[in-house]
Amino acid sequence: QVQLVESGGGLVQAGGSLRLSCVASGITFSTSNMAWYRQAPGKERELVAFHTNFGSAKYADAVKHRFTISRDNGKNTVYLQMNWLKPEDTAVYYCNSGQYLFGDYRPYDSWGPGTEVTVSA
């Protein structure tokens, strides 16, 4: 059974930084493609960034050059370093494992509880 546990969220002022972590179990982490999604109040869940099992990363346009996804296969952990945060980054952030097909990331239907990020103006 896949378990994903996110942490690291909180309240931060605009321009600040946070580092999110997600510990995964029930999967072979080193061969898994991992991603971060977010869901803002009243909006659909959206893909923020993904990291393939061979080391390629891709970002949503809204977070490019501000967020960095990385992983530690020895710790079964994926990270999201978020810099220069904006109020529009306010959301619940979720990690996910999924497929990487034809340049796109497709999530498996297994989600953790998420971690809440609030950015004040």
mmCIF file of C-alpha atoms in Angstrom:
data_model
loop_
_atom_site.group_PDB
_atom_site.id
_atom_site.type_symbol
_atom_site.label_atom_id
_atom_site.label_comp_id
_atom_site.label_asym_id
_atom_site.label_seq_id
_atom_site.Cartn_x
_atom_site.Cartn_y
_atom_site.Cartn_z
ATOM 1 C CA GLN A 1 0.000 0.000 0.000
ATOM 2 C CA VAL A 2 1.372 3.370 -1.064
ATOM 3 C CA GLN A 3 1.754 5.941 1.693
ATOM 4 C CA LEU A 4 2.821 9.520 1.112
ATOM 5 C CA VAL A 5 3.352 11.903 4.023
ATOM 6 C CA GLU A 6 4.008 15.560 3.335
ATOM 7 C CA SER A 7 5.458 18.073 5.796
ATOM 8 C CA GLY A 8 7.096 21.474 5.926
ATOM 9 C CA GLY A 9 4.201 23.776 5.195
ATOM 10 C CA GLY A 10 3.401 26.881 7.171
ATOM 11 C CA LEU A 11 2.773 30.611 7.120
ATOM 12 C CA VAL A 12 5.362 32.781 5.414
ATOM 13 C CA GLN A 13 5.532 36.342 4.144
ATOM 14 C CA ALA A 14 5.753 37.099 0.453
ATOM 15 C CA GLY A 15 9.336 36.798 -0.729
ATOM 16 C CA GLY A 16 10.125 34.125 1.828
ATOM 17 C CA SER A 17 11.063 30.472 1.441
ATOM 18 C CA LEU A 18 9.843 27.071 2.552
ATOM 19 C CA ARG A 19 11.082 23.546 1.983
ATOM 20 C CA LEU A 20 8.497 20.799 1.716
ATOM 21 C CA SER A 21 9.293 17.124 2.252
ATOM 22 C CA CYS A 22 7.408 13.973 1.353
ATOM 23 C CA VAL A 23 8.314 10.539 2.632
ATOM 24 C CA ALA A 24 7.037 7.668 0.506
ATOM 25 C CA SER A 25 6.533 4.024 1.429
ATOM 26 C CA GLY A 26 4.991 1.048 -0.341
ATOM 27 C CA ILE A 27 6.751 1.894 -3.606
ATOM 28 C CA THR A 28 10.188 1.262 -5.059
ATOM 29 C CA PHE A 29 11.155 4.877 -4.639
ATOM 30 C CA SER A 30 14.352 4.862 -6.694
ATOM 31 C CA THR A 31 12.474 3.754 -9.828
ATOM 32 C CA SER A 32 9.424 5.965 -9.228
ATOM 33 C CA ASN A 33 8.595 9.227 -10.893
ATOM 34 C CA MET A 34 7.594 11.758 -8.231
ATOM 35 C CA ALA A 35 5.692 14.999 -8.359
ATOM 36 C CA TRP A 36 4.290 17.862 -6.321
ATOM 37 C CA TYR A 37 0.771 19.143 -6.867
ATOM 38 C CA ARG A 38 -1.116 21.946 -5.179
ATOM 39 C CA GLN A 39 -4.727 22.882 -4.691
ATOM 40 C CA ALA A 40 -5.735 26.410 -3.840
ATOM 41 C CA PRO A 41 -9.124 27.172 -2.249
ATOM 42 C CA GLY A 42 -11.876 26.930 -4.852
ATOM 43 C CA LYS A 43 -9.520 25.689 -7.559
ATOM 44 C CA GLU A 44 -8.620 22.356 -9.093
ATOM 45 C CA ARG A 45 -5.480 20.477 -8.146
ATOM 46 C CA GLU A 46 -2.590 21.423 -10.426
ATOM 47 C CA LEU A 47 0.816 19.976 -11.188
ATOM 48 C CA VAL A 48 3.650 22.066 -9.770
ATOM 49 C CA ALA A 49 6.724 20.001 -10.647
ATOM 50 C CA PHE A 50 7.802 16.456 -11.333
ATOM 51 C CA HIS A 51 11.072 14.556 -11.136
ATOM 52 C CA THR A 52 11.573 11.432 -13.205
ATOM 53 C CA ASN A 53 13.403 8.363 -11.987
ATOM 54 C CA PHE A 54 16.250 9.157 -14.393
ATOM 55 C CA GLY A 55 16.768 12.652 -13.034
ATOM 56 C CA SER A 56 14.818 14.937 -15.330
ATOM 57 C CA ALA A 57 12.695 17.700 -13.783
ATOM 58 C CA LYS A 58 9.953 19.870 -15.192
ATOM 59 C CA TYR A 59 8.067 22.806 -13.681
ATOM 60 C CA ALA A 60 4.816 24.641 -14.161
ATOM 61 C CA ASP A 61 5.366 28.049 -15.712
ATOM 62 C CA ALA A 62 4.041 29.764 -12.570
ATOM 63 C CA VAL A 63 6.867 28.375 -10.411
ATOM 64 C CA LYS A 64 9.803 28.161 -12.839
ATOM 65 C CA HIS A 65 13.040 29.670 -11.501
ATOM 66 C CA ARG A 66 11.502 29.911 -7.991
ATOM 67 C CA PHE A 67 10.828 26.276 -7.019
ATOM 68 C CA THR A 68 13.206 23.307 -7.152
ATOM 69 C CA ILE A 69 12.201 19.646 -6.890
ATOM 70 C CA SER A 70 14.777 17.135 -5.694
ATOM 71 C CA ARG A 71 14.895 13.682 -4.187
ATOM 72 C CA ASP A 72 16.936 11.511 -1.850
ATOM 73 C CA ASN A 73 16.498 7.889 -2.887
ATOM 74 C CA GLY A 74 18.243 6.692 0.257
ATOM 75 C CA LYS A 75 15.560 8.357 2.371
ATOM 76 C CA ASN A 76 12.591 7.688 0.079
ATOM 77 C CA THR A 77 11.982 11.422 0.186
ATOM 78 C CA VAL A 78 11.117 14.047 -2.408
ATOM 79 C CA TYR A 79 11.568 17.741 -1.635
ATOM 80 C CA LEU A 80 10.200 21.000 -2.958
ATOM 81 C CA GLN A 81 12.326 24.070 -2.241
ATOM 82 C CA MET A 82 10.142 27.129 -2.683
ATOM 83 C CA ASN A 83 11.794 30.545 -2.907
ATOM 84 C CA TRP A 84 10.410 34.005 -3.581
ATOM 85 C CA LEU A 85 6.968 32.872 -2.493
ATOM 86 C CA LYS A 86 3.931 34.843 -3.632
ATOM 87 C CA PRO A 87 0.412 35.048 -2.167
ATOM 88 C CA GLU A 88 -0.830 33.110 -5.205
ATOM 89 C CA ASP A 89 1.321 30.154 -4.073
ATOM 90 C CA THR A 90 -1.071 29.692 -1.137
ATOM 91 C CA ALA A 91 -2.455 26.158 -1.370
ATOM 92 C CA VAL A 92 -2.362 22.666 0.058
ATOM 93 C CA TYR A 93 0.632 20.877 -1.443
ATOM 94 C CA TYR A 94 0.578 17.146 -2.188
ATOM 95 C CA CYS A 95 3.229 14.747 -3.419
ATOM 96 C CA ASN A 96 2.470 11.906 -5.777
ATOM 97 C CA SER A 97 4.060 9.049 -7.676
ATOM 98 C CA GLY A 98 3.057 8.422 -11.257
ATOM 99 C CA GLN A 99 3.922 7.652 -14.853
ATOM 100 C CA TYR A 100 6.126 9.616 -17.206
ATOM 101 C CA LEU A 101 4.825 9.112 -20.721
ATOM 102 C CA PHE A 102 5.640 11.024 -23.905
ATOM 103 C CA GLY A 103 7.011 13.949 -21.915
ATOM 104 C CA ASP A 104 4.008 14.240 -19.616
ATOM 105 C CA TYR A 105 3.427 13.209 -16.019
ATOM 106 C CA ARG A 106 0.343 11.155 -15.195
ATOM 107 C CA PRO A 107 -0.429 10.702 -11.490
ATOM 108 C CA TYR A 108 -1.365 7.453 -9.858
ATOM 109 C CA ASP A 109 -4.453 7.784 -7.711
ATOM 110 C CA SER A 110 -2.729 7.752 -4.345
ATOM 111 C CA TRP A 111 -2.432 10.921 -2.298
ATOM 112 C CA GLY A 112 -1.231 11.927 1.115
ATOM 113 C CA PRO A 113 -2.974 14.379 3.462
ATOM 114 C CA GLY A 114 -0.991 17.307 2.050
ATOM 115 C CA THR A 115 0.728 20.187 3.783
ATOM 116 C CA GLU A 116 -0.714 23.676 3.853
ATOM 117 C CA VAL A 117 1.247 26.684 2.649
ATOM 118 C CA THR A 118 -0.013 30.195 3.306
ATOM 119 C CA VAL A 119 1.800 33.190 1.886
ATOM 120 C CA SER A 120 0.830 36.576 3.272
ATOM 121 C CA ALA A 121 1.192 39.786 1.298
#
